[in-house]
Every structure is written in C-alpha cells, then in structure tokens.
Coordinates of C-alpha atoms in Angstrom, one line a residue:
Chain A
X1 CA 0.0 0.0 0.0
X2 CA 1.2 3.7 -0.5
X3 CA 1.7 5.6 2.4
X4 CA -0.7 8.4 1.2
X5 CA -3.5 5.6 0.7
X6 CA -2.8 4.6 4.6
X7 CA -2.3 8.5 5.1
X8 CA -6.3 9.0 3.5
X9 CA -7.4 6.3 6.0
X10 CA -6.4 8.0 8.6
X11 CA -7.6 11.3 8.4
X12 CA -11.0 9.8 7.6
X13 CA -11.1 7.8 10.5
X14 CA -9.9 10.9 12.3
X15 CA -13.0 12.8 11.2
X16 CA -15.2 9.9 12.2
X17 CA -13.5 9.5 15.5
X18 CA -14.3 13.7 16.0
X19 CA -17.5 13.6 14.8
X20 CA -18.5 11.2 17.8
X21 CA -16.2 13.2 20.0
X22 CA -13.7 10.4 21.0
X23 CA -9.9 10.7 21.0
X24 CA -9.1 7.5 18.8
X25 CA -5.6 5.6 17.3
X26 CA -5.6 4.4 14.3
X27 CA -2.5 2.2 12.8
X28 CA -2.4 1.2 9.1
X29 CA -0.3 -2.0 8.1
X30 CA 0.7 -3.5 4.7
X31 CA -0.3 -6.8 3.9
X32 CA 2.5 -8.5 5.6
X33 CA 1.3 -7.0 8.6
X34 CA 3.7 -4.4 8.9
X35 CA 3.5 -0.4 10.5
X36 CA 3.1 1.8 7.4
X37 CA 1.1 4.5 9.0
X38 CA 0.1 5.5 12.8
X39 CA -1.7 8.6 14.5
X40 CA -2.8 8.6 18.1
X41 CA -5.2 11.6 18.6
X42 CA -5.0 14.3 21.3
X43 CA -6.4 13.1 24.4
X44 CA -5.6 9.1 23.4
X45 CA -4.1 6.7 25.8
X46 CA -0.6 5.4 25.6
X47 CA -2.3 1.9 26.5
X48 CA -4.3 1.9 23.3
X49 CA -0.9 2.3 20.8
X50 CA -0.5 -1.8 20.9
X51 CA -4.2 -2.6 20.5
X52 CA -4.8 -0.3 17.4
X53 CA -1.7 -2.3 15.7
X54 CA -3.0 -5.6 16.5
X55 CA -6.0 -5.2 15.6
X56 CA -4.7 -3.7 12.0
X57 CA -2.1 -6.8 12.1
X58 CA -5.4 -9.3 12.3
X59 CA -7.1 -7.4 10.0
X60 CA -4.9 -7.8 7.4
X61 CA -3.8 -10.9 7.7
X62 CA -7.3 -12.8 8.2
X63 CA -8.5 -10.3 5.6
X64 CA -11.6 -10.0 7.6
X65 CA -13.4 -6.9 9.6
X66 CA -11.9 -7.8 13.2
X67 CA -15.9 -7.6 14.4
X68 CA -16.4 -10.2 11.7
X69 CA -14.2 -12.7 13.3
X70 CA -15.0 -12.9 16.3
X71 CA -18.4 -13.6 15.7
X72 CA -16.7 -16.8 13.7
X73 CA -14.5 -17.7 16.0
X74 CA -16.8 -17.5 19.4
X75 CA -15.6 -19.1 22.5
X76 CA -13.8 -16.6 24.4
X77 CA -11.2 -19.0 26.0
X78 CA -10.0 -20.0 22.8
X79 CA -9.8 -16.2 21.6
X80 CA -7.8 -15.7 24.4
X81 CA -5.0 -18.4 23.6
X82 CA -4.9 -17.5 19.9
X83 CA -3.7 -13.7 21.7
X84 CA -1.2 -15.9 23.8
X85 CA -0.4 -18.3 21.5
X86 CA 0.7 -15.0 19.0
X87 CA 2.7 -12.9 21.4
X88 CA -0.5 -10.2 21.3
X89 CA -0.8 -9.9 17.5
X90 CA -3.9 -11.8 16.7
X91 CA -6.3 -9.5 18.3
X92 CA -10.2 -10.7 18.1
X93 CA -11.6 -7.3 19.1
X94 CA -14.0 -4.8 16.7
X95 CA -11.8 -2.4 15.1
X96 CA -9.6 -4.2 12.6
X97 CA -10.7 -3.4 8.9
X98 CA -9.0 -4.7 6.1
X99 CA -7.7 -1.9 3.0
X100 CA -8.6 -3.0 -0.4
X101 CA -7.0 -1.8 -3.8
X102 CA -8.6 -2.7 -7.2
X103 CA -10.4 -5.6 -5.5
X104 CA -7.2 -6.9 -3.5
X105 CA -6.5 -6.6 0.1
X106 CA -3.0 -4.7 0.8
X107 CA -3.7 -3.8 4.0
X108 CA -5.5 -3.1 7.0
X109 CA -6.6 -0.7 9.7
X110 CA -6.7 -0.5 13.4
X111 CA -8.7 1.6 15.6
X112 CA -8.5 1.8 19.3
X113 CA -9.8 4.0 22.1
X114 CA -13.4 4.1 22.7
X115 CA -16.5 1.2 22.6
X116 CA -16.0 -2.0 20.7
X117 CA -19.1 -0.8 18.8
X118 CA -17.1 2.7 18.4
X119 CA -13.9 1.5 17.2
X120 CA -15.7 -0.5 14.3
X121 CA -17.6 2.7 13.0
X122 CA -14.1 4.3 13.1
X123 CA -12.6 1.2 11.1
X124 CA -15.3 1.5 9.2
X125 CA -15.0 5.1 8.0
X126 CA -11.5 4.7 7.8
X127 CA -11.7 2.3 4.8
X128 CA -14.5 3.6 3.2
Chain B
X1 CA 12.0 -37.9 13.6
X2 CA 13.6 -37.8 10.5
X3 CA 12.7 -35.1 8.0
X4 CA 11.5 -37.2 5.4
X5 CA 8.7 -38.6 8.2
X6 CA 8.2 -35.1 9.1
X7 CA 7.6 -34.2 5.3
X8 CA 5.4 -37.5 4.9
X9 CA 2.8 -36.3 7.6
X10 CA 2.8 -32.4 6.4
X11 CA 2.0 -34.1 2.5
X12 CA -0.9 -36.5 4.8
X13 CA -2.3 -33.0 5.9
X14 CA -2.2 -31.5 2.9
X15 CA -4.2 -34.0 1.3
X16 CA -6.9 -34.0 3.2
X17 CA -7.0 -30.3 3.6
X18 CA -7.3 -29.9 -0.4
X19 CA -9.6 -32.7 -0.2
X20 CA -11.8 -30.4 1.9
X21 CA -11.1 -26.6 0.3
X22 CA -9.4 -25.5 3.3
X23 CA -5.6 -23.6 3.1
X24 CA -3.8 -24.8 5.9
X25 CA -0.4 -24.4 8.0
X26 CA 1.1 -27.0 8.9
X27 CA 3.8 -27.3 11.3
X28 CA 6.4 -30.8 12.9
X29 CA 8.3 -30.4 15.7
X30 CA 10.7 -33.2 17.6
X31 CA 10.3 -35.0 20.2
X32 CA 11.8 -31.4 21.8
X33 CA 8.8 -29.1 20.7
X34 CA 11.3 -27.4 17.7
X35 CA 10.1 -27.3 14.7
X36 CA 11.4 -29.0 11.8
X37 CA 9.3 -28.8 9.0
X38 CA 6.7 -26.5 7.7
X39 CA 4.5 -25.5 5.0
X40 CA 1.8 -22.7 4.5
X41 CA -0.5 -23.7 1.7
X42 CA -1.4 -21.4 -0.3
X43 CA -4.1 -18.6 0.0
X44 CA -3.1 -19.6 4.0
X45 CA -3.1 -16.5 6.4
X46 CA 0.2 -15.7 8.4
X47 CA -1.6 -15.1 11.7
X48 CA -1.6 -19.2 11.4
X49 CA 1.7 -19.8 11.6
X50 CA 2.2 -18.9 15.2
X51 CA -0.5 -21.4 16.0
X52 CA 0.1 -23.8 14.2
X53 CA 3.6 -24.2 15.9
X54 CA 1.9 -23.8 19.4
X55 CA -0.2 -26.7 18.9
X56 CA 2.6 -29.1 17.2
X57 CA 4.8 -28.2 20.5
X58 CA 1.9 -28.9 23.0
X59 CA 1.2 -31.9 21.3
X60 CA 4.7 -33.2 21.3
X61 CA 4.8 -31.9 25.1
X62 CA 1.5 -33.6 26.0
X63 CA 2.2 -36.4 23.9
X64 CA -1.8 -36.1 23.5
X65 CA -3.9 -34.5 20.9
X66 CA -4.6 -31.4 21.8
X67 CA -8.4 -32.0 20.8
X68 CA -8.0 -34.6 24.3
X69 CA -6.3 -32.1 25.7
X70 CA -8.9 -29.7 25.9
X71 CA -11.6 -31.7 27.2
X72 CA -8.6 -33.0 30.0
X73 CA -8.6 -29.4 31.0
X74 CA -11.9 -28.0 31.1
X75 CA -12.0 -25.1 32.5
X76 CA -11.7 -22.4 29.6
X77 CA -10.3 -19.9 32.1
X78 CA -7.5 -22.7 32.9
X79 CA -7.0 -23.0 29.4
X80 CA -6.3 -19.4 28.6
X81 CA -4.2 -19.1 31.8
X82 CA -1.6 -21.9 30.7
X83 CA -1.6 -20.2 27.6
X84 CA -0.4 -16.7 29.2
X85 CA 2.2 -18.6 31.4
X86 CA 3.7 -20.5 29.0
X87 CA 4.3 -17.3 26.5
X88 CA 1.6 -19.0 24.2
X89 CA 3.3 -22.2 23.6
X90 CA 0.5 -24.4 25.1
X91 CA -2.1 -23.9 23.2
X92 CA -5.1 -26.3 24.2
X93 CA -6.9 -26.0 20.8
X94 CA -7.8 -28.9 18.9
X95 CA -5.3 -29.3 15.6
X96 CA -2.4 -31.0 17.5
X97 CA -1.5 -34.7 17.0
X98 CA 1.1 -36.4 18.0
X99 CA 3.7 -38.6 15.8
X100 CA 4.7 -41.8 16.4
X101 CA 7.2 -44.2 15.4
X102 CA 7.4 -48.0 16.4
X103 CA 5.3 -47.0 19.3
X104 CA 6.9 -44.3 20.5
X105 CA 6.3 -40.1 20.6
X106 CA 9.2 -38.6 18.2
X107 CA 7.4 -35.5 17.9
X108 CA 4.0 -34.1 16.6
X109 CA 2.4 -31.9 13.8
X110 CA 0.2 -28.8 14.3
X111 CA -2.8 -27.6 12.1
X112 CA -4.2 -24.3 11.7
X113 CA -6.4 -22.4 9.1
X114 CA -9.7 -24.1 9.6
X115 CA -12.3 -24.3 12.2
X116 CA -11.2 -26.9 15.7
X117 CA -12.7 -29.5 13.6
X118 CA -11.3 -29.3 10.0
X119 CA -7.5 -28.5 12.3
X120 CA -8.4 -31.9 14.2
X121 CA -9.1 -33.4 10.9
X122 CA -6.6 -32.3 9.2
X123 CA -3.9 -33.2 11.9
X124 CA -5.1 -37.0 12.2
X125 CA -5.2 -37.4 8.1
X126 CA -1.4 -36.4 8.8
X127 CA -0.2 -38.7 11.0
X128 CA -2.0 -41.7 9.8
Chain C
X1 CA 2.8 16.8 22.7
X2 CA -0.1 17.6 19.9
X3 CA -1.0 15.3 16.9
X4 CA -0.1 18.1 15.0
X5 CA 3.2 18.9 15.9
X6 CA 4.1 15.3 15.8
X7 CA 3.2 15.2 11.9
X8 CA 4.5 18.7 10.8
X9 CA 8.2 16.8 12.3
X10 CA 7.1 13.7 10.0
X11 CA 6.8 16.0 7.3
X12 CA 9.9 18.0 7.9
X13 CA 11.3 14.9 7.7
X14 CA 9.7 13.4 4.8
X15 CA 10.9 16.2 2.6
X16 CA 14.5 16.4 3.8
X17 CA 14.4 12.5 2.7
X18 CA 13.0 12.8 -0.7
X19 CA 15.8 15.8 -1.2
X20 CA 18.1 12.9 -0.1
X21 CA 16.3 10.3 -2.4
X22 CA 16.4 7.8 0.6
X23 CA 13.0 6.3 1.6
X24 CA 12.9 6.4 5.4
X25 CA 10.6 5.7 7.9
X26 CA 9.9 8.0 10.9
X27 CA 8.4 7.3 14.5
X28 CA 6.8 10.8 16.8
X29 CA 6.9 9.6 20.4
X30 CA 5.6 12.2 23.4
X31 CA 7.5 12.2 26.6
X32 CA 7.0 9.0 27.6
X33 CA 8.4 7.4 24.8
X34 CA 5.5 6.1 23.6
X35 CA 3.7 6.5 19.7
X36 CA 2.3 9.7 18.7
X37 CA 2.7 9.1 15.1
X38 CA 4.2 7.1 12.1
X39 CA 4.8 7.0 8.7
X40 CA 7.3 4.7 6.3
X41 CA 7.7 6.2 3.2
X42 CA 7.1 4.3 -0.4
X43 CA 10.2 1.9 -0.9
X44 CA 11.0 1.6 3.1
X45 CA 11.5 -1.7 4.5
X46 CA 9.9 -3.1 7.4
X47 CA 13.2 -3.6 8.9
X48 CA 13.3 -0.3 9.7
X49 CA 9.6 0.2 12.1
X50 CA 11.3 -1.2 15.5
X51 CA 14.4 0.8 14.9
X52 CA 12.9 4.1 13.9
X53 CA 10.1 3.3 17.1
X54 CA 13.8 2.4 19.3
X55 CA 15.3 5.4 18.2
X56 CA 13.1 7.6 19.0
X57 CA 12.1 6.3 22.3
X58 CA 15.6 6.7 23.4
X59 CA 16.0 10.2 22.4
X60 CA 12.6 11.5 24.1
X61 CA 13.9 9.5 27.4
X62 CA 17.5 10.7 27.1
X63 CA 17.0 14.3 26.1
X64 CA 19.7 13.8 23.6
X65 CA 20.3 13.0 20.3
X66 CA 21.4 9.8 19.7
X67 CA 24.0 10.5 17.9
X68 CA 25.1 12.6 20.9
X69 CA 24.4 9.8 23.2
X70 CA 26.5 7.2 21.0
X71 CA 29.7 9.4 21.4
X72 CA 29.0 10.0 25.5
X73 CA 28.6 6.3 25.5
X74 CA 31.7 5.6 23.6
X75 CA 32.5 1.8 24.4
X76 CA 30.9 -0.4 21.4
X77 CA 30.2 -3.6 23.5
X78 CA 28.0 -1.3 26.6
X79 CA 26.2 0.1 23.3
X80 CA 25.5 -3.7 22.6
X81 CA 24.5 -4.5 26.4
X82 CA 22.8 -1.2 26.7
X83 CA 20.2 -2.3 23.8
X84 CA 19.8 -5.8 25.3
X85 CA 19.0 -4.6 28.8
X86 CA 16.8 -2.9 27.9
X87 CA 14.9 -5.3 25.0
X88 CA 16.3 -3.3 22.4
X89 CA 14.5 -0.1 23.3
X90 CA 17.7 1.7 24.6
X91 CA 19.1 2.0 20.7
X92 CA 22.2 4.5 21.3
X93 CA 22.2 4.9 16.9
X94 CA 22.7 8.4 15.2
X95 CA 19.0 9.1 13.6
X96 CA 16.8 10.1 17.1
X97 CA 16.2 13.6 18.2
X98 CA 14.0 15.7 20.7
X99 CA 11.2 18.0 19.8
X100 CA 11.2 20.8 22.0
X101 CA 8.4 23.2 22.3
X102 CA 8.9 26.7 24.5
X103 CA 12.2 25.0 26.1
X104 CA 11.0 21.8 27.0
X105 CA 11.4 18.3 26.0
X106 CA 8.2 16.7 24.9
X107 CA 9.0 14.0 22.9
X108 CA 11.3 13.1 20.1
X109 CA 11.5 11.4 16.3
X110 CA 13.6 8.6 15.4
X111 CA 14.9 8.3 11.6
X112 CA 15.6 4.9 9.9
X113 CA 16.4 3.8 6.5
X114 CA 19.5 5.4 5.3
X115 CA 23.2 5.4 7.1
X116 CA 23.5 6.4 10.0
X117 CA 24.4 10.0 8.6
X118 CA 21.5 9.9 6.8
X119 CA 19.4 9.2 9.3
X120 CA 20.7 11.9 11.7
X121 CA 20.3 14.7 9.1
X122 CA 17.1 13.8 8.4
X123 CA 16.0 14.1 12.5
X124 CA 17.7 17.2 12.3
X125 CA 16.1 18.8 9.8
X126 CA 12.8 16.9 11.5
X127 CA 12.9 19.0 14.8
X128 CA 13.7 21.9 12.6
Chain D
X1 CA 5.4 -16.6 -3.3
X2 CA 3.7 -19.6 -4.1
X3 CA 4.2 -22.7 -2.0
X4 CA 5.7 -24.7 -4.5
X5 CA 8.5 -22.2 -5.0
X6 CA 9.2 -22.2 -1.4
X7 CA 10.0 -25.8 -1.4
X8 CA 11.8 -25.8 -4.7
X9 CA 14.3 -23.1 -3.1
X10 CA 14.3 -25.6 0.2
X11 CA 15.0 -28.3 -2.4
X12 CA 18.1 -27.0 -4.1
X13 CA 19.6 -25.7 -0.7
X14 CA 19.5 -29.7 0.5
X15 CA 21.1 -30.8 -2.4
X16 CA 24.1 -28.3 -1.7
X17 CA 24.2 -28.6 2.2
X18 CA 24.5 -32.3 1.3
X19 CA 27.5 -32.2 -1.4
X20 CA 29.3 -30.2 1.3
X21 CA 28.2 -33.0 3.9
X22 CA 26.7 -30.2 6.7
X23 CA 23.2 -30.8 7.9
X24 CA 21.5 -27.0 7.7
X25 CA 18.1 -25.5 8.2
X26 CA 16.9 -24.3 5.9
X27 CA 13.5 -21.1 5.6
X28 CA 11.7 -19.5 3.6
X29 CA 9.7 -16.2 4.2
X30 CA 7.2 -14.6 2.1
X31 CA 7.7 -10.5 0.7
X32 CA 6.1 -9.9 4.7
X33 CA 8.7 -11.5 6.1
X34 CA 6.7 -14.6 7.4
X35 CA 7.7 -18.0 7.5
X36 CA 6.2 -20.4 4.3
X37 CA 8.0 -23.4 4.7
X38 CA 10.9 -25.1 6.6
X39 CA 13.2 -28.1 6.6
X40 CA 15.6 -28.8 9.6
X41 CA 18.1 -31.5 7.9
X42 CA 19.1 -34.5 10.2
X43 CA 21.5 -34.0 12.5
X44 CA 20.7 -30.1 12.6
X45 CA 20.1 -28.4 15.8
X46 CA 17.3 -26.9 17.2
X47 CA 19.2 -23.9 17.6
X48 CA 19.6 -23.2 14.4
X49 CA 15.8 -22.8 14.2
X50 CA 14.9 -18.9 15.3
X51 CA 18.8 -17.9 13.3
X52 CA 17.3 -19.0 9.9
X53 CA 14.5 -17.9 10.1
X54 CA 15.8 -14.4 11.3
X55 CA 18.2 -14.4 8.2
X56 CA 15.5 -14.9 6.0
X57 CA 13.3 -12.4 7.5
X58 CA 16.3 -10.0 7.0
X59 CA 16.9 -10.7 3.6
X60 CA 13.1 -10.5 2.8
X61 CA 12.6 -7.2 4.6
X62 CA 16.1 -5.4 3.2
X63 CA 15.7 -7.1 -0.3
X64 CA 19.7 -7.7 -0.3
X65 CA 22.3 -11.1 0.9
X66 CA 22.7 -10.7 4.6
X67 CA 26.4 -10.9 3.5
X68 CA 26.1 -7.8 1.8
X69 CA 24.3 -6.5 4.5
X70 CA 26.7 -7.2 6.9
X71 CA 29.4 -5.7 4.7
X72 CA 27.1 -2.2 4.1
X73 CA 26.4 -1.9 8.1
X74 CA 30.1 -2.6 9.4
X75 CA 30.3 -1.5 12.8
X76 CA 29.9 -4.9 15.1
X77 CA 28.2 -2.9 18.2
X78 CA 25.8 -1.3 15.5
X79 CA 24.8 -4.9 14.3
X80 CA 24.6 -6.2 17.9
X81 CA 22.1 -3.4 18.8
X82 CA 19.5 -3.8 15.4
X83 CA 19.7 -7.5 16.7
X84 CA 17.9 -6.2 20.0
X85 CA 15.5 -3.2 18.4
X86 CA 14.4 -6.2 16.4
X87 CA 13.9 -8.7 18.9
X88 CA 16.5 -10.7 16.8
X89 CA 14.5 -10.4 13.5
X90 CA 17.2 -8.2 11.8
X91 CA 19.9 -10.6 11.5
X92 CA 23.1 -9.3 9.4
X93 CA 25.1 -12.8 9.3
X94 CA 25.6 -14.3 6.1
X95 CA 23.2 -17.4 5.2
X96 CA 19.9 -14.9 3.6
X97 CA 18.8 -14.5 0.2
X98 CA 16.1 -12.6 -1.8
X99 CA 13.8 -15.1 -3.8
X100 CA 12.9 -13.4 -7.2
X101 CA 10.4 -13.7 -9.7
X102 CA 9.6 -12.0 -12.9
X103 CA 12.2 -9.7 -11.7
X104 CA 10.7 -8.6 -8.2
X105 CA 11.8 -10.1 -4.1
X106 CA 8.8 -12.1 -3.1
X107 CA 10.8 -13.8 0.1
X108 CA 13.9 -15.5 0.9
X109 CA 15.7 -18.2 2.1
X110 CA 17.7 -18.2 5.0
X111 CA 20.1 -21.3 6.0
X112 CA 21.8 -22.2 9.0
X113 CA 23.7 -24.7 10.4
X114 CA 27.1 -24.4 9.1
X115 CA 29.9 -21.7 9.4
X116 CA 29.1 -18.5 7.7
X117 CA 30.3 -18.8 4.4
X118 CA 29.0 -22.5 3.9
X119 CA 25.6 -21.1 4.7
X120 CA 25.9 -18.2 2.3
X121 CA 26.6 -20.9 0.0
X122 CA 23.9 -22.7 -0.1
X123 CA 21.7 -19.7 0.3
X124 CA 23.1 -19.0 -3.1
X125 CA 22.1 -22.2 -4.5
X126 CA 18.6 -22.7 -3.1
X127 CA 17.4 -19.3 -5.0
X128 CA 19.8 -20.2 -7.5

C-alpha cells in the first residue's frame, strides 16, 4: 500500500473519530502486517498504541473486519489463547478493517480508544 | 523424527485439507517441541503460523492430541491461563496430534487455518 | 505533545528524505516514549519500524540526540548491552532527536532507513 | 510466493548442504517477512531454528544477501544493537537470500547450520 493511501485512512477515521467526540488511534499496516502509517489523537491513551496495531495486524492478515471474526470464532477462551499463542498480534476485538485496492487486500486498519461498537464505526470510516 | 517422516505427515495433511477446500499451515516439531518442517499452503493467512507451531509443541509436550487435551482441562479460564504462562506455547486447541514411530512419541504436527474440527481433521489425516 | 506537531516533524522529515532520495521511515513519540505518530515512506523496508520506534524512544527519554548519546557512550560492547537490557528499546544509533516546544522536552522522532548519517540529518532537519 | 517455490528453493539448498556434507536449516519467508516453509536436515540443531529464520526475514525485509548487509552496516556494536530493536529479527550474518520472480523479491531463504560462508553458500544455490 502507499503511504498516502494509509495516510487518506487516517484522516477519515480521524473525522469519524471527532464527529463522535472520541480521542481514537488508528495504525495502518501492509499486507504483511507491517506499521506503514500511525496517528494517536490528542487526548488518546498510551495503553491503546498496541491494541490499534494488533488489531490492523489481524485485520490484514485474516482479511476480515476484526468484528467479523470474532463472531466466527466465538468461544472466548480459545480467543484468548490464539492472543497468547501469538505474542498479542492476533487481536479478536471490533476495530480491525481490512484496506482493499482494485479488488485486492493490501492492508489493514486498526482503531482503538473508545467502545467495541465505536472503534468498528471508526474502522469503518477509515476504509470507506 | 527424521525429516522425510516429518515431510510424509505435512504431505498427509495437505491431502486431506485440499480434499476439503481449506488452506492450511502445517507445522512438525521433535520430540523437543522445535520445529522441523513446515509448510503454509497457499491462499493460508500468516496469523496461522504462530498457531500452528503452538499446537505441534503442545502436542509433542502432551504427547496427546490437543483436541483430548482440551476436554482433560476443562475449565476455559484454565486454558487461557496456561496459555499466558507459557508465552503462548501451550495452546489447548484442537489441531495438534502427536507422531509416532514403532510405538513411541518422536514428535508431533500442528494444524491451523480451519475451524477446531477441520485442524483436528486435518492433523489425524497427517499422522495416519 | 499535539497530533499536529508530531506530523508537521514527519513531514519536515519526509521532505528532507525525498531531497536525499532515501526512503525512510519515521516514528513521533511524546514524553513517555510512547507513539504519537508514524509514517514509512514508499520503498522503506519493514526492517526499519522497531528501529525508527527504538530510536526515537531513546532520544525522548535521554533528552539527547542519539547521535550525541553514541559518542558519551563511547565503548561499542555497553552500546551492545545497553540495547539488550533494555529489550532493544535503549538503541544509542545516530537518527533520534528531541522535539522541544517553548524550552522543554516533549517528545522526540527517530529516523531509519538510510546510514546512520542519513538518518541523523534527516532528525535534524525533523525537529527543525 | 507460491508454496511450490518455497520448497523448490528448500529443495536445491539440501542438495548443496549435502555435497558439502553439513546438515543445515533451511527457511523460507514470504515479501512480509513470514515464515512459508521449513526443513531442519538430520543432525541439525534446534538452535539453528529462530537464526534461519531471522536471516530470511532479513533478507526479505532489506531485499539484499545478509552478507552484503553485513558488509554495508560494518560497525559490530551497531549490528549487535539492530539485533535487540528487532527482537533478533534483523539478523546481518551471512546465510539470507532474496527469492525473485519476474524480476521482483517475493521472500527469501535463510540457512543455517554451518559456518558462515557454507551457509551463504547454499543460500546462493537454493534461490539459484
């Protein structure tokens, strides 16, 4: 992905994130996974910097919504060990989107900071 | 285990999982828990990879399928505890069988990339 | 320190590297030495995230540049133990600088990609 | 990089490691940097494991022989401490390889087992 693609995903999750008044991060990997692009609003937690890059890092590589997944993956003690089992990076929380390209995946974005439910919307807007 | 057994159970498990549509990561380890053979079909998602070696090395420490292992456990909470105390290495989800040779554990293979069923599947197709 | 501050360095930055022709990959962390913002330019490697993330995270917590650190430092083998201590975030490598704002420290950028003189200038000419 | 590819690079790096009579392991990693497939030889050691497939993550991520890597970097306590911002993932010792096709790096091989030049060797002929 280009960085000014990951760079548009941003700022429109940015806009969704003020339009609902909550300070969000947002990270944008390629489709290995990898840190291309990362903003963590005024007002954002420190705590929240790990979660938005996992969640990007799931996204990407399942090529599914993070909501999406968990929903197909269900028990939460098994959601759990896959987190272990991956040193943090598969993430089954709602706020992973994945960043399409002519019909192919190169990416993904991860939103962290507010309400499962909010960080979703954010993904959401973020990708369009 | 020799490699060419270790290759023999991957190409097992890679049979079956063609035979049912499902991309698959597939991982041996020795007797040890270390990996030494691998393959990621593909169309498979990295985020297996990590799990798939988890449930080879539990498998090969357990000397159980981890499909038996789970219900041996329980306790989900228990389950996702071992998982955090052992840096995600024992991963009690089915897709973990171990390998034998003239009766005895030399290691085990680990499946990943389908749902605990198709991994469980998969991972007895591969050891025979 | 403020969102926007941390991308105006990035884009300081950015333009000193495409002056350069160098694709680089710059991390903004605030005082804590945590992420405030990202970007890895068209052509930059992945290699490059922790070490662009370890440069700056040392700067902001030393006050220093690092390539003003590496010279106080001086010995080559307590640069080595330094980094390990301290799980590679203590990287004493030219290419991290502090941002100041009205005399004070509030974070820093770390510079990866290039050599090492590379990678200083374009901190430098980051923080302005 | 297709599957098939992966084990035809693992394939050719046998064949070598055996005409020289060293037991290597062998790993391939896709444009992401993340393991495809894997063969430890018999008689390798497990601790060969994590440094192949750190060498082929290197080579994958910096698109160049670790060799020449090593060469471009120089200063040992610099290549100590990208080994610790890394976690150990940027590895600059000789035994990595880019895999092309149609002219663009889709992975690599990385082989260890021997000394350094015998594993630059036959990192050389598994991408051939």
């Amino acid at each position: 992905m280009k960085i000014e693609r990951a760079f548009e995903a941003i700022a429109n999750g940015r806009k969704e994130a003020e339009r609902i008044g909550v300070p969000m991060t947002l990270a944008v990997v390629d489709a290995g996974g990898h840190l291309i692009a990362f903003a963590r609003m005024d007002g954002g937690s420190y705590l929240t910097n790990d979660i938005a890059i996992a969640k990007a890092h799931t996204a990407a590589g399942s090529k599914m919504a993070t909501a999406d997944l968990e929903q197909a993956i269900g028990a939460p003690h098994i959601v759990a060990s896959l987190s272990a089992a991956t040193d943090g990076r598969f993430l089954v929380i709602p706020g992973g989107a994945p960043i399409s390209e002519d019909g192919e995946i190169v990416g993904a974005i991860g939103v962290s900071g507010g309400s499962a439910e909010q960080d979703a919307q954010v993904a959401e807007a973020a990708v369009g």
